[in-house]
Short mmCIF file of C-alpha atoms and ligand atoms in Angstrom, two decimals:
data_model
loop_
_atom_site.label_atom_id
_atom_site.label_comp_id
_atom_site.label_asym_id
_atom_site.label_seq_id
_atom_site.Cartn_x
_atom_site.Cartn_y
_atom_site.Cartn_z
CA UNK M 143 -0.35 0.17 0.02
CA UNK M 144 1.05 3.79 -0.55
CA UNK M 145 2.01 5.59 1.84
CA UNK M 146 -1.15 7.96 0.64
CA UNK M 147 -3.15 4.79 0.51
CA UNK M 148 -1.78 3.77 4.65
CA UNK M 149 -2.50 7.66 5.66
CA UNK M 150 -6.13 7.72 4.47
CA UNK M 151 -7.10 3.59 5.94
CA UNK M 152 -5.73 5.51 9.65
CA UNK M 153 -7.45 7.76 9.49
CA UNK M 154 -10.87 6.16 8.13
CA UNK M 155 -10.21 4.85 11.42
CA UNK M 156 -10.09 7.31 13.39
CA UNK M 157 -13.65 8.47 11.80
CA UNK M 158 -15.38 6.04 12.07
CA UNK M 159 -14.41 4.62 16.23
CA UNK M 160 -15.69 8.97 16.82
CA UNK M 161 -18.72 8.67 15.16
CA UNK M 162 -20.62 5.05 16.35
CA UNK M 163 -24.47 6.55 15.92
CA UNK M 164 -25.28 8.99 13.18
CA UNK M 165 -25.64 12.01 15.61
CA UNK M 166 -21.84 11.99 16.80
CA UNK M 167 -20.64 11.68 12.75
CA UNK M 168 -22.49 14.64 12.13
CA UNK M 169 -21.24 16.02 14.80
CA UNK M 170 -17.86 14.23 14.03
CA UNK M 171 -18.66 15.42 10.33
CA UNK M 172 -18.96 19.83 11.47
CA UNK M 173 -15.30 19.10 13.75
CA UNK M 174 -13.60 18.81 11.48
CA UNK M 175 -15.01 22.04 8.68
CA UNK M 176 -15.05 24.07 11.59
CA UNK M 177 -11.44 23.23 11.49
CA UNK M 178 -11.42 23.65 7.32
CA UNK M 179 -12.70 27.02 8.12
CA UNK M 180 -16.69 26.16 7.72
CA UNK M 181 -18.78 28.37 9.89
CA UNK M 182 -21.97 26.97 11.16
CA UNK M 183 -25.45 27.78 10.47
CA UNK M 184 -29.14 27.09 12.42
CA UNK M 185 -32.16 26.49 10.67
CA UNK M 186 -33.90 28.90 12.56
CA UNK M 187 -32.25 32.01 11.75
CA UNK M 188 -32.07 34.37 9.00
CA UNK M 189 -28.98 33.78 6.84
CA UNK M 190 -26.91 36.24 5.58
CA UNK M 191 -26.93 36.43 1.54
CA UNK M 192 -22.98 36.11 1.99
CA UNK M 193 -23.61 32.06 1.90
CA UNK M 194 -24.26 31.30 -0.65
CA UNK M 195 -20.59 31.83 -2.21
CA UNK M 196 -19.10 30.60 1.26
CA UNK M 197 -17.89 27.50 3.17
CA UNK M 198 -21.48 26.58 5.48
CA UNK M 199 -22.67 23.29 6.63
CA UNK M 200 -25.66 23.39 8.43
CA UNK M 201 -26.14 20.42 10.69
CA UNK M 202 -30.87 17.79 11.51
CA UNK M 203 -30.10 15.62 13.83
CA UNK M 204 -27.90 12.59 12.67
CA UNK M 205 -27.59 14.88 9.08
CA UNK M 206 -25.02 17.58 7.84
CA UNK M 207 -24.82 19.65 4.40
CA UNK M 208 -21.97 21.61 3.66
CA UNK M 209 -21.41 23.38 1.18
CA UNK M 210 -18.35 25.27 -0.39
CA UNK M 211 -19.64 28.24 -2.95
CA UNK M 212 -18.26 28.58 -5.85
CA UNK M 213 -16.68 32.29 -6.56
CA UNK M 214 -17.65 32.56 -9.57
CA UNK M 215 -21.17 31.12 -8.79
CA UNK M 216 -24.02 33.13 -11.31
CA UNK M 217 -27.66 32.92 -11.14
CA UNK M 218 -29.47 29.15 -12.07
CA UNK M 219 -25.42 27.98 -11.62
CA UNK M 220 -26.10 24.39 -10.85
CA UNK M 221 -24.35 22.41 -7.59
CA UNK M 222 -22.08 19.79 -7.10
CA UNK M 223 -23.64 16.99 -4.82
CA UNK M 224 -22.09 13.78 -3.26
CA UNK M 225 -24.79 11.99 -0.98
CA UNK M 226 -24.30 9.72 1.97
CA UNK M 227 -25.34 8.56 4.37
CA UNK M 228 -24.40 8.34 8.23
CA UNK M 229 -26.94 5.83 9.86
CA UNK M 230 -25.85 1.41 9.87
CA UNK M 231 -27.73 -1.48 10.77
CA UNK M 232 -27.80 -1.44 15.34
CA UNK M 233 -30.57 -2.17 18.06
CA UNK M 234 -31.82 1.46 19.50
CA UNK M 235 -32.80 0.90 22.80
CA UNK M 236 -36.75 1.24 24.19
CA UNK M 237 -38.32 2.24 26.26
CA UNK M 238 -38.21 1.13 29.81
CA UNK M 239 -35.17 0.10 28.97
CA UNK M 240 -34.21 -0.99 32.29
CA UNK M 241 -34.70 -5.04 32.83
CA UNK M 242 -34.29 -7.57 35.07
CA UNK M 243 -34.41 -11.28 33.81
CA UNK M 244 -33.50 -14.08 36.00
CA UNK M 245 -30.09 -12.18 37.78
CA UNK M 246 -29.38 -10.64 35.59
CA UNK M 247 -29.29 -6.23 34.27
CA UNK M 248 -30.46 -6.55 31.10
CA UNK M 249 -31.34 -2.84 28.16
CA UNK M 250 -34.19 -3.99 26.43
CA UNK M 251 -33.59 -1.92 22.66
CA UNK M 252 -34.96 -3.08 19.30
CA UNK M 253 -34.54 -3.20 15.88
CA UNK M 254 -32.97 -0.24 13.87
CA UNK M 255 -33.04 -1.28 10.27
CA UNK M 256 -32.37 -4.34 8.95
CA UNK M 257 -29.19 -5.31 10.90
CA UNK M 258 -27.47 -8.85 10.12
CA UNK M 259 -28.51 -9.51 14.48
CA UNK M 260 -25.37 -12.50 14.57
CA UNK M 261 -22.76 -10.17 14.48
CA UNK M 262 -24.39 -8.20 17.39
CA UNK M 263 -23.11 -10.95 19.43
CA UNK M 264 -20.17 -12.04 21.47
CA UNK M 265 -19.19 -8.22 21.18
CA UNK M 266 -18.32 -5.58 23.68
CA UNK M 267 -21.48 -3.13 22.61
CA UNK M 268 -21.02 0.61 23.68
CA UNK M 269 -24.30 2.79 23.85
CA UNK M 270 -24.97 6.44 22.61
CA UNK M 271 -26.86 9.23 20.34
CA UNK M 272 -28.80 11.81 22.01
CA UNK M 273 -30.73 12.64 25.15
CA UNK M 274 -32.59 15.87 24.72
CA UNK M 275 -32.98 17.41 27.96
CA UNK M 276 -35.86 20.19 29.37
CA UNK M 277 -33.76 22.93 31.40
CA UNK M 278 -35.25 26.22 32.70
CA UNK M 279 -38.32 25.58 30.40
CA UNK M 280 -35.91 24.68 27.76
CA UNK M 281 -35.26 21.77 25.23
CA UNK M 282 -31.72 20.79 24.55
CA UNK M 283 -30.33 18.68 22.47
CA UNK M 284 -26.60 16.83 24.12
CA UNK M 285 -24.69 13.61 22.57
CA UNK M 286 -23.48 10.85 24.73
CA UNK M 287 -21.42 8.17 24.52
CA UNK M 288 -20.57 5.01 26.59
CA UNK M 289 -17.49 3.17 26.43
CA UNK M 290 -18.25 -0.83 26.66
CA UNK M 291 -20.56 -1.62 29.10
CA UNK M 292 -22.74 -4.29 27.12
CA UNK M 293 -22.44 -7.55 25.53
CA UNK M 294 -25.12 -10.30 23.96
CA UNK M 295 -24.28 -13.24 25.15
CA UNK M 296 -23.93 -15.78 22.69
CA UNK M 297 -25.94 -19.25 23.84
CA UNK M 298 -23.53 -21.76 24.80
CA UNK M 299 -22.51 -24.82 21.92
CA UNK M 300 -23.93 -27.66 24.96
CA UNK M 301 -27.47 -25.74 25.24
CA UNK M 302 -28.18 -25.66 21.47
CA UNK M 303 -27.57 -28.69 19.26
CA UNK M 304 -29.01 -26.89 15.71
CA UNK M 305 -25.49 -24.91 17.67
CA UNK M 306 -24.30 -24.20 13.16
CA UNK M 307 -28.16 -22.83 11.93
CA UNK M 308 -27.84 -20.09 13.73
CA UNK M 309 -32.02 -18.28 14.54
CA UNK M 310 -32.74 -15.54 16.11
CA UNK M 311 -35.12 -14.25 17.50
CA UNK M 312 -35.63 -10.19 17.59
CA UNK M 313 -38.09 -9.83 20.71
CA UNK M 314 -36.16 -12.92 23.13
CA UNK M 315 -32.77 -13.18 21.71
CA UNK M 316 -30.92 -9.92 21.27
CA UNK M 317 -31.06 -7.91 24.64
CA UNK M 318 -27.79 -7.14 25.96
CA UNK M 319 -26.76 -7.59 29.22
CA UNK M 320 -25.12 -4.81 30.99
CA UNK M 321 -24.52 -6.10 35.02
CA UNK M 322 -26.04 -8.25 37.10
CA UNK M 323 -29.25 -8.08 39.58
CA UNK M 324 -29.32 -6.04 41.95
CA UNK M 325 -29.46 -3.54 40.03
CA UNK M 326 -27.48 0.20 40.85
CA UNK M 327 -27.92 1.62 37.31
CA UNK M 328 -31.17 2.63 35.78
CA UNK M 329 -30.51 3.56 31.13
CA UNK M 330 -31.05 7.35 31.36
CA UNK M 331 -28.63 7.68 34.81
CA UNK M 332 -26.33 6.53 33.68
CA UNK M 333 -26.11 7.56 30.45
CA UNK M 334 -26.58 11.46 32.01
CA UNK M 335 -23.15 11.21 33.37
CA UNK M 336 -21.87 10.12 30.02
CA UNK M 337 -22.72 13.82 27.32
CA UNK M 338 -19.89 14.43 25.57
CA UNK M 339 -20.78 18.02 24.86
CA UNK M 340 -20.39 19.31 28.35
CA UNK M 341 -21.74 19.47 31.77
CA UNK M 342 -23.61 15.57 32.12
CA UNK M 343 -27.24 16.01 32.67
CA UNK M 344 -29.38 15.88 35.67
CA UNK M 345 -31.59 13.03 35.21
CA UNK M 346 -34.58 13.80 35.73
CA UNK M 347 -34.78 16.57 33.12
CA UNK M 348 -34.30 13.33 30.44
CA UNK M 349 -37.57 14.12 28.86
CA UNK M 350 -36.69 11.83 25.61
CA UNK M 351 -33.48 9.56 23.95
CA UNK M 352 -32.28 8.17 20.25
CA UNK M 353 -29.78 5.90 22.06
CA UNK M 354 -28.22 2.85 20.14
CA UNK M 355 -25.64 0.24 20.35
CA UNK M 356 -22.71 0.15 18.82
CA UNK M 357 -19.25 -2.24 18.27
CA UNK M 358 -16.71 -1.24 20.42
CA UNK M 359 -13.50 -2.71 18.64
CA UNK M 360 -12.18 -0.01 16.94
CA UNK M 361 -11.15 -0.81 13.80
CA UNK M 362 -8.05 -2.48 12.57
CA UNK M 363 -5.75 -2.42 8.93
CA UNK M 364 -5.49 -6.74 8.97
CA UNK M 365 -4.07 -9.66 6.23
CA UNK M 366 -0.61 -10.97 5.54
CA UNK M 367 0.44 -7.66 4.61
CA UNK M 368 -1.50 -5.49 6.35
CA UNK M 369 -3.83 -4.98 3.07
CA UNK M 370 -7.58 -5.94 4.42
CA UNK M 371 -9.55 -4.09 6.54
CA UNK M 372 -11.76 -4.85 9.00
CA UNK M 373 -14.44 -1.46 10.66
CA UNK M 374 -17.77 -1.39 11.62
CA UNK M 375 -20.67 0.62 9.91
CA UNK M 376 -18.53 1.02 7.06
CA UNK M 377 -21.71 1.10 5.64
CA UNK M 378 -22.04 4.15 5.10
CA UNK M 379 -19.46 6.19 6.83
CA UNK M 380 -16.42 5.21 4.08
CA UNK M 381 -18.74 7.21 2.00
CA UNK M 382 -19.79 9.66 4.32
CA UNK M 383 -15.23 9.85 5.40
CA UNK M 384 -14.80 9.78 1.48
CA UNK M 385 -17.35 12.91 1.53
CA UNK M 386 -15.66 15.08 4.11
CA UNK M 387 -12.03 14.50 2.37
CA UNK M 388 -12.69 15.44 -0.93
CA UNK M 389 -14.57 18.90 0.62
CA UNK M 390 -10.88 19.59 3.36
CA UNK M 391 -9.00 18.91 -0.01
CA UNK M 392 -10.83 20.89 -2.37
CA UNK M 393 -11.15 23.97 0.10
CA UNK M 394 -7.51 23.65 0.40
CA UNK M 395 -6.54 23.87 -3.12
CA UNK M 396 -9.33 26.95 -2.78
CA UNK M 397 -10.85 25.90 -6.02
CA UNK M 398 -14.05 27.06 -4.24
CA UNK M 399 -13.16 30.78 -4.88
CA UNK M 400 -12.44 29.89 -8.86
CA UNK M 401 -15.80 27.48 -9.79
CA UNK M 402 -18.87 28.84 -10.77
CA UNK M 403 -20.93 25.56 -9.52
CA UNK M 404 -21.26 25.35 -5.64
CA UNK M 405 -19.56 21.88 -3.95
CA UNK M 406 -22.18 20.02 -1.64
CA UNK M 407 -21.51 16.95 0.81
CA UNK M 408 -25.32 16.18 1.64
CA UNK M 409 -24.85 13.66 4.61
CA UNK M 410 -27.93 11.97 5.20
CA UNK M 411 -29.17 9.90 7.86
CA UNK M 412 -32.33 6.84 8.59
CA UNK M 413 -31.11 4.79 5.38
CA UNK M 414 -31.36 2.10 6.53
CA UNK M 415 -34.87 2.87 7.31
CA UNK M 416 -36.14 3.48 4.04
CA UNK M 417 -34.48 7.62 4.04
CA UNK M 418 -38.87 8.92 4.97
CA UNK M 419 -38.16 11.38 7.65
CA UNK M 420 -36.56 14.67 8.14
CA UNK M 421 -33.20 14.00 8.03
CA UNK M 422 -33.55 11.47 5.64
CA UNK M 423 -32.79 11.87 1.80
CA UNK M 424 -36.31 11.39 0.60
CA UNK M 425 -36.98 14.93 3.09
CA UNK M 426 -37.07 18.29 2.45
CA UNK M 427 -33.79 18.12 3.60
CA UNK M 428 -32.06 18.91 0.85
CA UNK M 429 -34.75 20.76 -0.43
CA UNK M 430 -34.59 23.30 2.42
CA UNK M 431 -31.06 23.79 1.64
CA UNK M 432 -30.95 24.99 -1.57
CA UNK M 433 -34.12 26.34 -1.53
CA UNK M 434 -32.43 29.16 0.99
CA UNK M 435 -29.10 28.91 -1.19
CA UNK M 436 -30.99 30.00 -4.01
CA UNK M 437 -33.22 33.08 -2.50
CA UNK M 438 -29.43 34.67 -1.40
CA UNK M 439 -28.69 34.88 -4.76
CA UNK M 440 -31.66 35.72 -4.67
CA UNK M 441 -32.51 33.59 -7.58
CA UNK M 442 -35.94 33.61 -9.35
CA UNK M 443 -38.22 30.60 -9.25
CA UNK M 444 -37.79 30.05 -12.98
CA UNK M 445 -33.56 29.90 -11.42
CA UNK M 446 -33.73 27.97 -8.75
CA UNK M 447 -35.26 24.97 -11.53
CA UNK M 448 -32.76 25.64 -13.93
CA UNK M 449 -30.08 25.50 -11.20
CA UNK M 450 -31.23 22.70 -9.97
CA UNK M 451 -31.74 20.97 -13.85
CA UNK M 452 -28.01 21.86 -14.20
CA UNK M 453 -26.60 20.00 -10.90
CA UNK M 454 -25.91 16.59 -10.40
CA UNK M 455 -26.02 14.01 -7.42
CA UNK M 456 -23.42 11.77 -7.62
CA UNK M 457 -25.24 9.03 -4.46
CA UNK M 458 -22.05 6.65 -2.75
CA UNK M 459 -22.46 3.85 -0.62
CA UNK M 460 -21.35 0.69 -0.10
CA UNK M 461 -21.53 -2.36 -2.22
CA UNK M 462 -20.43 -5.88 -2.63
CA UNK M 463 -17.59 -8.01 -4.12
CA UNK M 464 -17.83 -11.80 -4.78
CA UNK M 465 -17.58 -13.52 -1.89
CA UNK M 466 -15.50 -16.25 -2.42
CA UNK M 467 -18.12 -18.26 -0.07
CA UNK M 468 -20.71 -17.27 -1.86
CA UNK M 469 -19.87 -17.12 -5.48
CA UNK M 470 -23.40 -18.33 -6.01
CA UNK M 471 -25.27 -14.80 -4.51
CA UNK M 472 -24.30 -12.89 -6.70
CA UNK M 473 -24.19 -12.63 -11.38
CA UNK M 474 -21.99 -14.70 -12.86
CA UNK M 475 -20.66 -13.03 -15.44
CA UNK M 476 -20.83 -9.06 -13.46
CA UNK M 477 -18.41 -10.06 -11.28
CA UNK M 478 -16.26 -7.08 -8.96
CA UNK M 479 -12.90 -8.01 -7.19
CA UNK M 480 -10.97 -6.66 -4.94
CA UNK M 481 -8.15 -4.26 -6.01
CA UNK M 482 -10.92 -3.24 -9.19
CA UNK M 483 -11.66 -0.15 -8.19
CA UNK M 484 -15.05 1.58 -6.82
CA UNK M 485 -18.48 0.15 -8.34
CA UNK M 486 -20.88 1.27 -9.97
CA UNK M 487 -23.77 0.43 -8.83
CA UNK M 488 -26.75 -0.58 -11.67
CA UNK M 489 -30.59 -1.75 -11.91
CA UNK M 490 -33.18 -2.00 -13.72
CA UNK M 491 -35.65 -0.77 -11.19
CA UNK M 492 -33.83 1.92 -10.16
CA UNK M 493 -32.88 0.45 -6.41
CA UNK M 494 -29.68 2.64 -7.22
CA UNK M 495 -30.00 5.86 -9.08
CA UNK M 496 -27.68 5.32 -12.21
CA UNK M 497 -28.74 5.84 -15.79
CA UNK M 498 -27.25 6.13 -18.84
CA UNK M 499 -26.04 9.26 -18.61
CA UNK M 500 -25.39 8.59 -14.85
CA UNK M 501 -22.90 6.31 -15.96
CA UNK M 502 -21.42 8.72 -18.65
CA UNK M 503 -20.32 10.92 -15.39
CA UNK M 504 -19.16 8.90 -13.59
CA UNK M 505 -16.78 7.28 -15.98
CA UNK M 506 -15.85 10.48 -17.74
CA UNK M 507 -14.99 11.46 -13.81
CA UNK M 508 -13.36 8.07 -12.80
CA UNK M 509 -10.82 8.70 -16.19
CA UNK M 510 -9.96 12.14 -15.27
CA UNK M 511 -8.68 10.88 -12.02
CA UNK M 512 -7.42 7.90 -12.52
CA UNK M 513 -8.96 5.35 -11.41
CA UNK M 514 -10.25 2.03 -12.43
CA UNK M 515 -14.22 1.06 -12.07
CA UNK M 516 -15.69 -1.73 -11.86
CA UNK M 517 -19.73 -2.62 -12.77
CA UNK M 518 -22.35 -3.81 -10.20
CA UNK M 519 -25.60 -6.27 -10.81
CA UNK M 520 -27.64 -8.44 -8.20
CA UNK M 521 -28.38 -11.93 -9.56
CA UNK M 522 -31.45 -11.91 -10.47
CA UNK M 523 -32.49 -13.96 -7.33
CA UNK M 524 -31.84 -12.35 -4.61
CA UNK M 525 -32.88 -9.25 -3.20
CA UNK M 526 -31.82 -5.63 -4.04
CA UNK M 527 -30.53 -3.24 -1.55
CA UNK M 528 -31.44 -0.16 -1.75
CA UNK M 529 -29.22 3.38 -1.40
CA UNK M 530 -30.11 6.90 -0.59
CA UNK M 531 -29.81 7.92 -4.66
CA UNK M 532 -33.61 6.10 -5.88
ZN1 ZN W 1057 -25.65 2.13 2.67
#
């Protein structure tokens, strides 16, 4: 591996480790962009017209949209958007979550997205997310994160004669254990101590919460020549990180000072649920930002529509190489391999955003960057995933 590739992987590892859940991922991106000269805008405040040509970002819950406005942009110039998602399949803390079962203290959870349940077994899990507190008559969001506090133990082999036919029941087999009874902790009282953006909060002030479990194992390189990389949440923090570093390099080169287009990173939440939320890609977040940028530029409705028509969005997400132990699950002829470059994902039913024109834009961009790429299409008998693109 080249020195640059190793540096990039190490940077990605640090980024993933700082981003156990979407709310923290959005804040990790925000922190790095602030260090690169971007300033935060708040949606409830009035925005100065200058923001159309500046470097700014907006965080909405677990999503973030950032842009570097081209200094030479005219009315009706377009946007170049890289879209990705901050969330990953997980287990989410339920209401009345502190329970005891036969001497064990457990946390009740429900499934978030289509988690591969066995990947949560027999590993130490942390809890992270946000608490909403009512302080002095005002509601505030506070970010929280614990260390490794829980584990979902697999049934011992001598208690399971079907041990290699693992079938997990979402309700009865997936509650993490985090202590023994009599329990001294309840979940919210415990989380109140683990605020990462300020002082601990009074547990009595907590009126809402979005708390999720994540693997606490740090990402690492491995393999005979250390050319492989293992990490949780690469779907889709790998794309968020790629978009972030691209934007950092773009402004480090002051490319926005000569640009007519506005370059944008849109990292949405809730892709694993189908994107239909106020911070998801099917919700109004991106449009809300584009409309306000358009107003800041003084565009008419027609100029705004022309600007959108002149734009392009690359939907970036994780994809599948051929699995060496399950080759039959892949298309028999389109077989992306390790080291062959990024995938252009194609689906006749538009589960991915690629069409003929999009494929052409991607091919031209890869050629310009000197990067080879491969195509991906599903085996017709396999379910096809989706992404934010459609
Ligand atoms: Zn994804």
